[in-house]
Amino acid sequence: MRHDGISPEDAERLLIRPMEQELRSVEGLKEMRATAEEGYATVVLEFEAGFDIEKAKRDVREQMDIAKADLPGETEEPELHEVNVALFPILVVTLSGDVDQRLLIRLARDLQDKIEGLSGVLEVDIAGDREDLAEIVVDPRALDSYGISQDELVQLVGRNNQLVPAGALDSEAGRVSVKVPGLIQSIDDILDMPIKAIDGRVVTFRDVAVGQRSFKDPESLARVDGKPAIALEVTKRIGVNIIDTINEVRAVADAEAALFPEGVKISYSQDKSQQIELMLSDLSSNVASAIILVMIVVLAALGLRSSILVGIAIPGSFLTGILVLHAMGLTVNIVVLFSLILAVGMLVDGAIVVSEYADRRMLEGVHRIQAYREASTRMAWPIISSTATTLAAFLPLLFWPGIVGEFMKFLPITLIVTLSASLAMALIFLPVLGSIIGKPAKSSGRVVEMLRAAEDGDIRSVGGPAGLYVRTLDKAVRYPWVVVAIALVTAVVTLQAYGMFGRGVEFFPSVEPDNAQVQVRARGNMSISEKETLVREVEAEVLKLDGFKTVYTRTGTIRGEDLPEDVIGIINLEFADWRTRPHASEILETIRQRLKHHPGLVIEAREEEAGPPVGKAIQIELASRFPETLPGAVDHVLAGMHQIGGMIDIADSRPVPGIEWEMVVDRAQASRFGADVLGVGNAVRFVTQGVNVGTYRPDDTDDEVEIRVRFPEIDRTGDRLDQLRIQTAMGQTPISNFVERRAAPTQGIINRTDARRVMTVDAEVPDGVLADNKVREIRAWLAANPLDPRVEVKFKGQDEEQRKAQEFLSRAFGIALFLIAIILVTQFNSFYQTALILSAIVFSSLGVLIGMMATAQPFGIVMGGIGLIALAGIVVNNNIVLIDTYNEIRGKGVDAVEAALRTGAQRLRPVMLTTVTTMLGLVPMMLSINVDIPNRVIAIGAPSTQWWTQLSTAIVYGLGFATLLTLILTPSMLVLGDRVGRWVRRVAGRLSRRKADA
């Protein structure tokens, strides 16, 4: 909403408040933020992630139309724009060359129109653009000598730059149109225009002024690698494919570049599609590595034919998943690819169980058709139950709200689809193929004897690793109370150890960035040239460093959702390949150290965010209905943050201090001269930006060009303001007779959130410091040193999203456990056995904590939380298979101890196979190893693996620890349950007999 000359306070009162009143009722609104500045106001509406953009636009437009009636009459028509608050553009197109600047700007504007016509492009911002201007520079001394007032000039041009339709003449000879040509077509038309006649001589504009085609005073300047350029910053729409969009932009730009005049060069920088394609390539290599590792294990354990049957489940499930994603209108991205890596080890579980059972039956002499029929029939319910429990764990993640939910939603979708497909592979396709090509693995006589002993022979005669396990299990099941006690002690010790040695909590893993941004901040009334000088000094220090592909600098007044008001320049850094340079944190710290003592400047160096955009690590919003309390509250919070320490790039949104000249008109005195405020204002504009007297449309541009009349640069000073004269009834009168020029403080930007005045304090944390720890310290400090009760404190940004993610994941974990429990009770018809299986989930979480301590990683709310939920669905599978086998053996009349031993011996191989395949698929990601098989390159620490290290570590350690406990603790608790059950039955029998005797 634009309103020329309106102050920030009036913009808040007259523009923002009426608009807020109507917009607050828009459906799906998450937060409403408003900003009031001199001359205009903006209201930003943030909706819940996943909202319908078109519906939101319609609703907002309807409410805007209602609010317009309450706006001042001079306010321009409010405009509605879709915004993308990303800190970095997806592509920067640069035009440079030793040609006229007007040519570069014209080519850039033409290219801007072509690119903005693409459906996936939201907007293209031209850095270094300057609007065309017809500048008429008037000599004030010549005006005085001819007795010409400024008002005469303004009215003269306006009245002589008109398209006058004079009508038509009708006569017997016909109808003839009549026109009075009056439009200005060139600057010469203005300069030849007569102003007045003095003593028979006509005075024209040429006598008092000079004219030229020029540009408006620059608002921004751009350079690439230290050289001047015109840069087009391309921003995409939300939800569109970034690779396709950039390819379309490049195609349009290359087609236009072929038509550029000689000497004009076009280049590209900060191309995010290259980064994403590299990341997708790395993850694709990891998918292949995971498949190979899994297949090696299966081949070694089950033989060639069985491993082929198991391996068929992988491409079959993958293709099904990708087809379903395509049908849903979703594309393959980094989350989908990691989901496939996670799925590799899980989707073969059912196939392994069926193949292993059939392989064992064929070793016992059963024909392959009968063996696979028995395998698919006997293991159907355990496989269905285990798959259902895994799906139940991921199902709640489909309803994850907010930014993080939109980012991570691909994981549950991909896993649910691929695991569902793997169920069909294991129970239908594999048995059919197995009955045709199945063949038992080549096994030694010892293995055959072990399998027979596990079925119905002497279980204690088994040798080798399996025999060692059986003997260990034999001792454990005879003293189940001791095993349970050891497990509980292990849990307590692990929790205490994590409390002492754990690395804390973080929201999202830190990933080596490809881009960074250096923000140059300074305060004061600076011209664009002064800002340029300061930013150039910073840029020169940055260019001395190595490790950059491009350095793109923009100077001037830069506005952005996540930018402080006092930013005078931004230096966007595109890093070279991560293998050939130091870590980004080291480079940025070097920049900070080099520039920290630079007088008058504040330097902020920010890495590009990994994952959902949440802004700075620490963001504190102070809100109040009493605006006068906010500056003191900001001072109070800043004092606390400095006292706590350990934070960098601390900034706040208090208005930037500055001064402005107020031309105070004494209306009573002015009325004696016949003057008014409008006349004074028009005169003052001759000294500042000039007076807009009209527009004209030259042949070399498609847009109208403003005609501005102003004084020469030498007369654009504060002293000239005091010497101005205006035409009054008494002739040329100095405005100093009734105008006082005084200095006054400027009112900076006013920010509002949800209809209340707000100020913010934000900060980053150094590398190795957790934002969560600092937020806790700040909360504790504010609790001990409270603010004015009229001020409300709210931690936003990362802390807000972290709390939302934590709350959702806690609920999702509880829902997953409930769904799993329903499935287990349905299958086993036993609350005890259901509780036993669910206890494995609790113990798997201990393994996660051990893994975090062993690898010195903080627990990630997002990635670690997803890891825990994934474990809930994975670890129950082995327990289901074990307990199902135990129940079958017990049904044959075998005692509990013997049944537990046979269960362990029979299910040891499939349990270890399913566990090892799941773990091996994730081990490369856990160790940050990327194996590029086609190019025969092994990379350690690739950024693509850093995204998933926490999640992989949680699953690998949690599953490994839970499996060890499953193989010992689960049989022991089954025996314990049998003993407790028999004791309860004996006690109940005695009580019933005593009651009968009585």
PDB file of C-alpha atoms in Angstrom, residues 113-300:
ATOM      1  CA  ASP A 113       9.958  -9.909 -18.813  1.00  0.00           C
ATOM      2  CA  LYS A 114      10.739 -13.145 -20.660  1.00  0.00           C
ATOM      3  CA  ILE A 115      11.834 -15.004 -17.510  1.00  0.00           C
ATOM      4  CA  GLU A 116       8.898 -13.793 -15.406  1.00  0.00           C
ATOM      5  CA  GLY A 117       6.619 -15.222 -18.082  1.00  0.00           C
ATOM      6  CA  LEU A 118       7.686 -18.744 -17.046  1.00  0.00           C
ATOM      7  CA  SER A 119       5.128 -20.517 -14.872  1.00  0.00           C
ATOM      8  CA  GLY A 120       7.640 -21.637 -12.242  1.00  0.00           C
ATOM      9  CA  VAL A 121       9.197 -18.199 -11.709  1.00  0.00           C
ATOM     10  CA  LEU A 122       7.784 -15.998  -8.951  1.00  0.00           C
ATOM     11  CA  GLU A 123       9.779 -12.851  -9.643  1.00  0.00           C
ATOM     12  CA  VAL A 124      13.016 -11.541 -11.113  1.00  0.00           C
ATOM     13  CA  ASP A 125      14.687  -8.706  -9.231  1.00  0.00           C
ATOM     14  CA  ILE A 126      17.237  -6.623 -11.151  1.00  0.00           C
ATOM     15  CA  ALA A 127      20.178  -5.530  -9.015  1.00  0.00           C
ATOM     16  CA  GLY A 128      21.821  -2.427 -10.414  1.00  0.00           C
ATOM     17  CA  ASP A 129      18.690  -1.373 -12.308  1.00  0.00           C
ATOM     18  CA  ARG A 130      17.983   2.337 -12.643  1.00  0.00           C
ATOM     19  CA  GLU A 131      14.801   3.859 -13.963  1.00  0.00           C
ATOM     20  CA  ASP A 132      14.990   6.100 -17.029  1.00  0.00           C
ATOM     21  CA  LEU A 133      14.545   9.780 -16.415  1.00  0.00           C
ATOM     22  CA  ALA A 134      14.291  12.944 -18.490  1.00  0.00           C
ATOM     23  CA  GLU A 135      16.154  15.385 -16.243  1.00  0.00           C
ATOM     24  CA  ILE A 136      15.671  19.131 -16.713  1.00  0.00           C
ATOM     25  CA  VAL A 137      18.279  20.904 -14.592  1.00  0.00           C
ATOM     26  CA  VAL A 138      17.188  24.480 -13.891  1.00  0.00           C
ATOM     27  CA  ASP A 139      19.575  27.250 -12.890  1.00  0.00           C
ATOM     28  CA  PRO A 140      17.901  29.035  -9.907  1.00  0.00           C
ATOM     29  CA  ARG A 141      19.883  32.231 -10.583  1.00  0.00           C
ATOM     30  CA  ALA A 142      18.594  32.368 -14.166  1.00  0.00           C
ATOM     31  CA  LEU A 143      15.035  31.920 -12.854  1.00  0.00           C
ATOM     32  CA  ASP A 144      15.545  34.841 -10.464  1.00  0.00           C
ATOM     33  CA  SER A 145      16.985  37.063 -13.208  1.00  0.00           C
ATOM     34  CA  TYR A 146      13.990  36.426 -15.473  1.00  0.00           C
ATOM     35  CA  GLY A 147      11.512  36.578 -12.603  1.00  0.00           C
ATOM     36  CA  ILE A 148      10.216  33.080 -13.269  1.00  0.00           C
ATOM     37  CA  SER A 149       8.827  31.006 -10.405  1.00  0.00           C
ATOM     38  CA  GLN A 150       9.136  27.242  -9.988  1.00  0.00           C
ATOM     39  CA  ASP A 151       5.340  26.906 -10.068  1.00  0.00           C
ATOM     40  CA  GLU A 152       5.266  28.442 -13.549  1.00  0.00           C
ATOM     41  CA  LEU A 153       7.651  25.754 -14.834  1.00  0.00           C
ATOM     42  CA  VAL A 154       5.654  22.924 -13.309  1.00  0.00           C
ATOM     43  CA  GLN A 155       2.321  24.166 -14.673  1.00  0.00           C
ATOM     44  CA  LEU A 156       3.781  25.007 -18.067  1.00  0.00           C
ATOM     45  CA  VAL A 157       5.069  21.522 -18.806  1.00  0.00           C
ATOM     46  CA  GLY A 158       1.924  19.904 -17.461  1.00  0.00           C
ATOM     47  CA  ARG A 159      -0.389  22.049 -19.574  1.00  0.00           C
ATOM     48  CA  ASN A 160       1.682  21.602 -22.748  1.00  0.00           C
ATOM     49  CA  ASN A 161       2.082  17.825 -22.515  1.00  0.00           C
ATOM     50  CA  GLN A 162      -1.488  16.789 -23.258  1.00  0.00           C
ATOM     51  CA  LEU A 163      -3.276  14.623 -25.798  1.00  0.00           C
ATOM     52  CA  VAL A 164      -6.263  16.838 -26.628  1.00  0.00           C
ATOM     53  CA  PRO A 165      -9.086  15.157 -28.623  1.00  0.00           C
ATOM     54  CA  ALA A 166     -10.612  18.236 -30.225  1.00  0.00           C
ATOM     55  CA  GLY A 167     -13.486  16.348 -31.858  1.00  0.00           C
ATOM     56  CA  ALA A 168     -14.533  16.426 -35.517  1.00  0.00           C
ATOM     57  CA  LEU A 169     -16.120  18.730 -38.090  1.00  0.00           C
ATOM     58  CA  ASP A 170     -19.230  17.565 -39.893  1.00  0.00           C
ATOM     59  CA  SER A 171     -20.040  19.302 -43.190  1.00  0.00           C
ATOM     60  CA  GLU A 172     -21.558  18.609 -46.545  1.00  0.00           C
ATOM     61  CA  ALA A 173     -18.085  17.632 -47.711  1.00  0.00           C
ATOM     62  CA  GLY A 174     -17.887  14.908 -45.060  1.00  0.00           C
ATOM     63  CA  ARG A 175     -16.540  14.329 -41.539  1.00  0.00           C
ATOM     64  CA  VAL A 176     -13.025  15.469 -40.654  1.00  0.00           C
ATOM     65  CA  SER A 177     -11.313  14.770 -37.302  1.00  0.00           C
ATOM     66  CA  VAL A 178      -9.554  17.650 -35.567  1.00  0.00           C
ATOM     67  CA  LYS A 179      -6.681  17.195 -33.114  1.00  0.00           C
ATOM     68  CA  VAL A 180      -4.319  19.457 -31.231  1.00  0.00           C
ATOM     69  CA  PRO A 181      -0.935  17.672 -31.079  1.00  0.00           C
ATOM     70  CA  GLY A 182       0.595  18.414 -27.715  1.00  0.00           C
ATOM     71  CA  LEU A 183       2.467  15.356 -26.465  1.00  0.00           C
ATOM     72  CA  ILE A 184       6.154  15.736 -25.716  1.00  0.00           C
ATOM     73  CA  GLN A 185       8.192  13.323 -27.823  1.00  0.00           C
ATOM     74  CA  SER A 186      11.755  14.332 -27.011  1.00  0.00           C
ATOM     75  CA  ILE A 187      13.782  16.442 -24.615  1.00  0.00           C
ATOM     76  CA  ASP A 188      14.187  19.083 -27.326  1.00  0.00           C
ATOM     77  CA  ASP A 189      10.420  19.550 -27.260  1.00  0.00           C
ATOM     78  CA  ILE A 190      10.756  20.568 -23.612  1.00  0.00           C
ATOM     79  CA  LEU A 191      13.798  22.791 -24.066  1.00  0.00           C
ATOM     80  CA  ASP A 192      12.150  24.634 -26.998  1.00  0.00           C
ATOM     81  CA  MET A 193       9.005  25.280 -24.987  1.00  0.00           C
ATOM     82  CA  PRO A 194       8.442  29.020 -24.345  1.00  0.00           C
ATOM     83  CA  ILE A 195       8.061  30.128 -20.743  1.00  0.00           C
ATOM     84  CA  LYS A 196       7.291  33.845 -21.021  1.00  0.00           C
ATOM     85  CA  ALA A 197       7.918  36.935 -23.166  1.00  0.00           C
ATOM     86  CA  ILE A 198      10.025  39.758 -21.767  1.00  0.00           C
ATOM     87  CA  ASP A 199      10.372  42.970 -23.749  1.00  0.00           C
ATOM     88  CA  GLY A 200       9.414  41.205 -26.953  1.00  0.00           C
ATOM     89  CA  ARG A 201      11.881  38.365 -26.370  1.00  0.00           C
ATOM     90  CA  VAL A 202      10.593  34.860 -25.773  1.00  0.00           C
ATOM     91  CA  VAL A 203      12.313  33.060 -22.902  1.00  0.00           C
ATOM     92  CA  THR A 204      12.431  29.286 -23.404  1.00  0.00           C
ATOM     93  CA  PHE A 205      13.568  26.416 -21.235  1.00  0.00           C
ATOM     94  CA  ARG A 206      16.963  26.510 -22.968  1.00  0.00           C
ATOM     95  CA  ASP A 207      17.585  29.930 -21.448  1.00  0.00           C
ATOM     96  CA  VAL A 208      17.179  28.715 -17.883  1.00  0.00           C
ATOM     97  CA  ALA A 209      17.862  24.973 -18.001  1.00  0.00           C
ATOM     98  CA  VAL A 210      19.708  22.118 -19.660  1.00  0.00           C
ATOM     99  CA  GLY A 211      18.105  18.742 -20.384  1.00  0.00           C
ATOM    100  CA  GLN A 212      19.377  15.210 -20.796  1.00  0.00           C
ATOM    101  CA  ARG A 213      18.293  11.583 -20.741  1.00  0.00           C
ATOM    102  CA  SER A 214      19.504  10.208 -17.459  1.00  0.00           C
ATOM    103  CA  PHE A 215      18.587   7.798 -14.702  1.00  0.00           C
ATOM    104  CA  LYS A 216      16.958   8.249 -11.358  1.00  0.00           C
ATOM    105  CA  ASP A 217      19.325   8.318  -8.401  1.00  0.00           C
ATOM    106  CA  PRO A 218      20.512   4.708  -7.970  1.00  0.00           C
ATOM    107  CA  GLU A 219      18.969   2.620  -5.211  1.00  0.00           C
ATOM    108  CA  SER A 220      21.202  -0.427  -5.673  1.00  0.00           C
ATOM    109  CA  LEU A 221      24.451  -1.378  -7.359  1.00  0.00           C
ATOM    110  CA  ALA A 222      25.690  -4.854  -8.303  1.00  0.00           C
ATOM    111  CA  ARG A 223      29.089  -6.453  -8.934  1.00  0.00           C
ATOM    112  CA  VAL A 224      30.208  -9.987  -9.698  1.00  0.00           C
ATOM    113  CA  ASP A 225      33.734 -10.922  -8.606  1.00  0.00           C
ATOM    114  CA  GLY A 226      34.427  -7.241  -8.037  1.00  0.00           C
ATOM    115  CA  LYS A 227      33.364  -6.077 -11.528  1.00  0.00           C
ATOM    116  CA  PRO A 228      30.260  -3.927 -12.221  1.00  0.00           C
ATOM    117  CA  ALA A 229      27.326  -5.818 -13.670  1.00  0.00           C
ATOM    118  CA  ILE A 230      23.568  -5.951 -13.967  1.00  0.00           C
ATOM    119  CA  ALA A 231      22.291  -9.010 -12.110  1.00  0.00           C
ATOM    120  CA  LEU A 232      18.886 -10.683 -12.368  1.00  0.00           C
ATOM    121  CA  GLU A 233      17.997 -12.589  -9.177  1.00  0.00           C
ATOM    122  CA  VAL A 234      15.501 -15.336 -10.000  1.00  0.00           C
ATOM    123  CA  THR A 235      13.100 -16.583  -7.314  1.00  0.00           C
ATOM    124  CA  LYS A 236      10.880 -19.605  -7.885  1.00  0.00           C
ATOM    125  CA  ARG A 237       7.305 -20.223  -6.837  1.00  0.00           C
ATOM    126  CA  ILE A 238       6.628 -22.455  -3.856  1.00  0.00           C
ATOM    127  CA  GLY A 239       6.246 -26.116  -4.742  1.00  0.00           C
ATOM    128  CA  VAL A 240       7.625 -26.068  -8.307  1.00  0.00           C
ATOM    129  CA  ASN A 241      10.500 -28.273  -9.457  1.00  0.00           C
ATOM    130  CA  ILE A 242      13.677 -26.258  -9.025  1.00  0.00           C
ATOM    131  CA  ILE A 243      15.718 -28.164 -11.618  1.00  0.00           C
ATOM    132  CA  ASP A 244      13.068 -27.818 -14.330  1.00  0.00           C
ATOM    133  CA  THR A 245      12.575 -24.135 -13.505  1.00  0.00           C
ATOM    134  CA  ILE A 246      16.298 -23.322 -13.729  1.00  0.00           C
ATOM    135  CA  ASN A 247      16.624 -25.242 -16.996  1.00  0.00           C
ATOM    136  CA  GLU A 248      13.738 -23.217 -18.440  1.00  0.00           C
ATOM    137  CA  VAL A 249      15.317 -19.949 -17.236  1.00  0.00           C
ATOM    138  CA  ARG A 250      18.674 -20.892 -18.756  1.00  0.00           C
ATOM    139  CA  ALA A 251      17.023 -21.822 -22.061  1.00  0.00           C
ATOM    140  CA  VAL A 252      15.224 -18.460 -22.246  1.00  0.00           C
ATOM    141  CA  ALA A 253      18.373 -16.535 -21.274  1.00  0.00           C
ATOM    142  CA  ASP A 254      20.553 -18.390 -23.785  1.00  0.00           C
ATOM    143  CA  ALA A 255      18.022 -17.745 -26.566  1.00  0.00           C
ATOM    144  CA  GLU A 256      18.003 -14.022 -25.739  1.00  0.00           C
ATOM    145  CA  ALA A 257      21.809 -13.921 -25.425  1.00  0.00           C
ATOM    146  CA  ALA A 258      22.111 -15.088 -29.033  1.00  0.00           C
ATOM    147  CA  LEU A 259      20.437 -11.802 -30.035  1.00  0.00           C
ATOM    148  CA  PHE A 260      22.544  -9.532 -27.788  1.00  0.00           C
ATOM    149  CA  PRO A 261      24.833  -6.943 -29.422  1.00  0.00           C
ATOM    150  CA  GLU A 262      28.521  -7.736 -29.603  1.00  0.00           C
ATOM    151  CA  GLY A 263      30.349  -7.071 -26.339  1.00  0.00           C
ATOM    152  CA  VAL A 264      27.515  -8.081 -24.010  1.00  0.00           C
ATOM    153  CA  LYS A 265      28.318 -11.166 -21.950  1.00  0.00           C
ATOM    154  CA  ILE A 266      25.908 -13.338 -19.996  1.00  0.00           C
ATOM    155  CA  SER A 267      26.915 -15.598 -17.097  1.00  0.00           C
ATOM    156  CA  TYR A 268      25.240 -17.628 -14.375  1.00  0.00           C
ATOM    157  CA  SER A 269      26.017 -18.039 -10.702  1.00  0.00           C
ATOM    158  CA  GLN A 270      24.485 -19.557  -7.563  1.00  0.00           C
ATOM    159  CA  ASP A 271      22.801 -22.204  -9.701  1.00  0.00           C
ATOM    160  CA  LYS A 272      21.002 -24.378  -7.160  1.00  0.00           C
ATOM    161  CA  SER A 273      20.118 -27.014  -9.758  1.00  0.00           C
ATOM    162  CA  GLN A 274      23.789 -28.016 -10.007  1.00  0.00           C
ATOM    163  CA  GLN A 275      24.002 -28.446  -6.248  1.00  0.00           C
ATOM    164  CA  ILE A 276      20.791 -30.460  -6.136  1.00  0.00           C
ATOM    165  CA  GLU A 277      21.762 -32.650  -9.087  1.00  0.00           C
ATOM    166  CA  LEU A 278      25.095 -33.406  -7.405  1.00  0.00           C
ATOM    167  CA  MET A 279      23.313 -34.274  -4.155  1.00  0.00           C
ATOM    168  CA  LEU A 280      20.822 -36.501  -5.983  1.00  0.00           C
ATOM    169  CA  SER A 281      23.708 -38.210  -7.773  1.00  0.00           C
ATOM    170  CA  ASP A 282      25.475 -38.858  -4.454  1.00  0.00           C
ATOM    171  CA  LEU A 283      22.316 -40.287  -2.909  1.00  0.00           C
ATOM    172  CA  SER A 284      21.699 -42.445  -5.975  1.00  0.00           C
ATOM    173  CA  SER A 285      25.194 -43.864  -5.498  1.00  0.00           C
ATOM    174  CA  ASN A 286      24.344 -44.535  -1.862  1.00  0.00           C
ATOM    175  CA  VAL A 287      21.198 -46.400  -2.935  1.00  0.00           C
ATOM    176  CA  ALA A 288      23.319 -48.592  -5.196  1.00  0.00           C
ATOM    177  CA  SER A 289      25.892 -49.141  -2.430  1.00  0.00           C
ATOM    178  CA  ALA A 290      23.170 -50.144   0.025  1.00  0.00           C
ATOM    179  CA  ILE A 291      21.694 -52.640  -2.446  1.00  0.00           C
ATOM    180  CA  ILE A 292      25.121 -54.189  -3.098  1.00  0.00           C
ATOM    181  CA  LEU A 293      25.941 -54.526   0.608  1.00  0.00           C
ATOM    182  CA  VAL A 294      22.566 -56.091   1.350  1.00  0.00           C
ATOM    183  CA  MET A 295      22.862 -58.523  -1.540  1.00  0.00           C
ATOM    184  CA  ILE A 296      26.372 -59.606  -0.481  1.00  0.00           C
ATOM    185  CA  VAL A 297      25.046 -60.584   2.957  1.00  0.00           C
ATOM    186  CA  VAL A 298      22.024 -62.399   1.529  1.00  0.00           C
ATOM    187  CA  LEU A 299      24.181 -64.195  -1.041  1.00  0.00           C
ATOM    188  CA  ALA A 300      26.629 -65.364   1.627  1.00  0.00           C
TER     189      ALA A 300
END
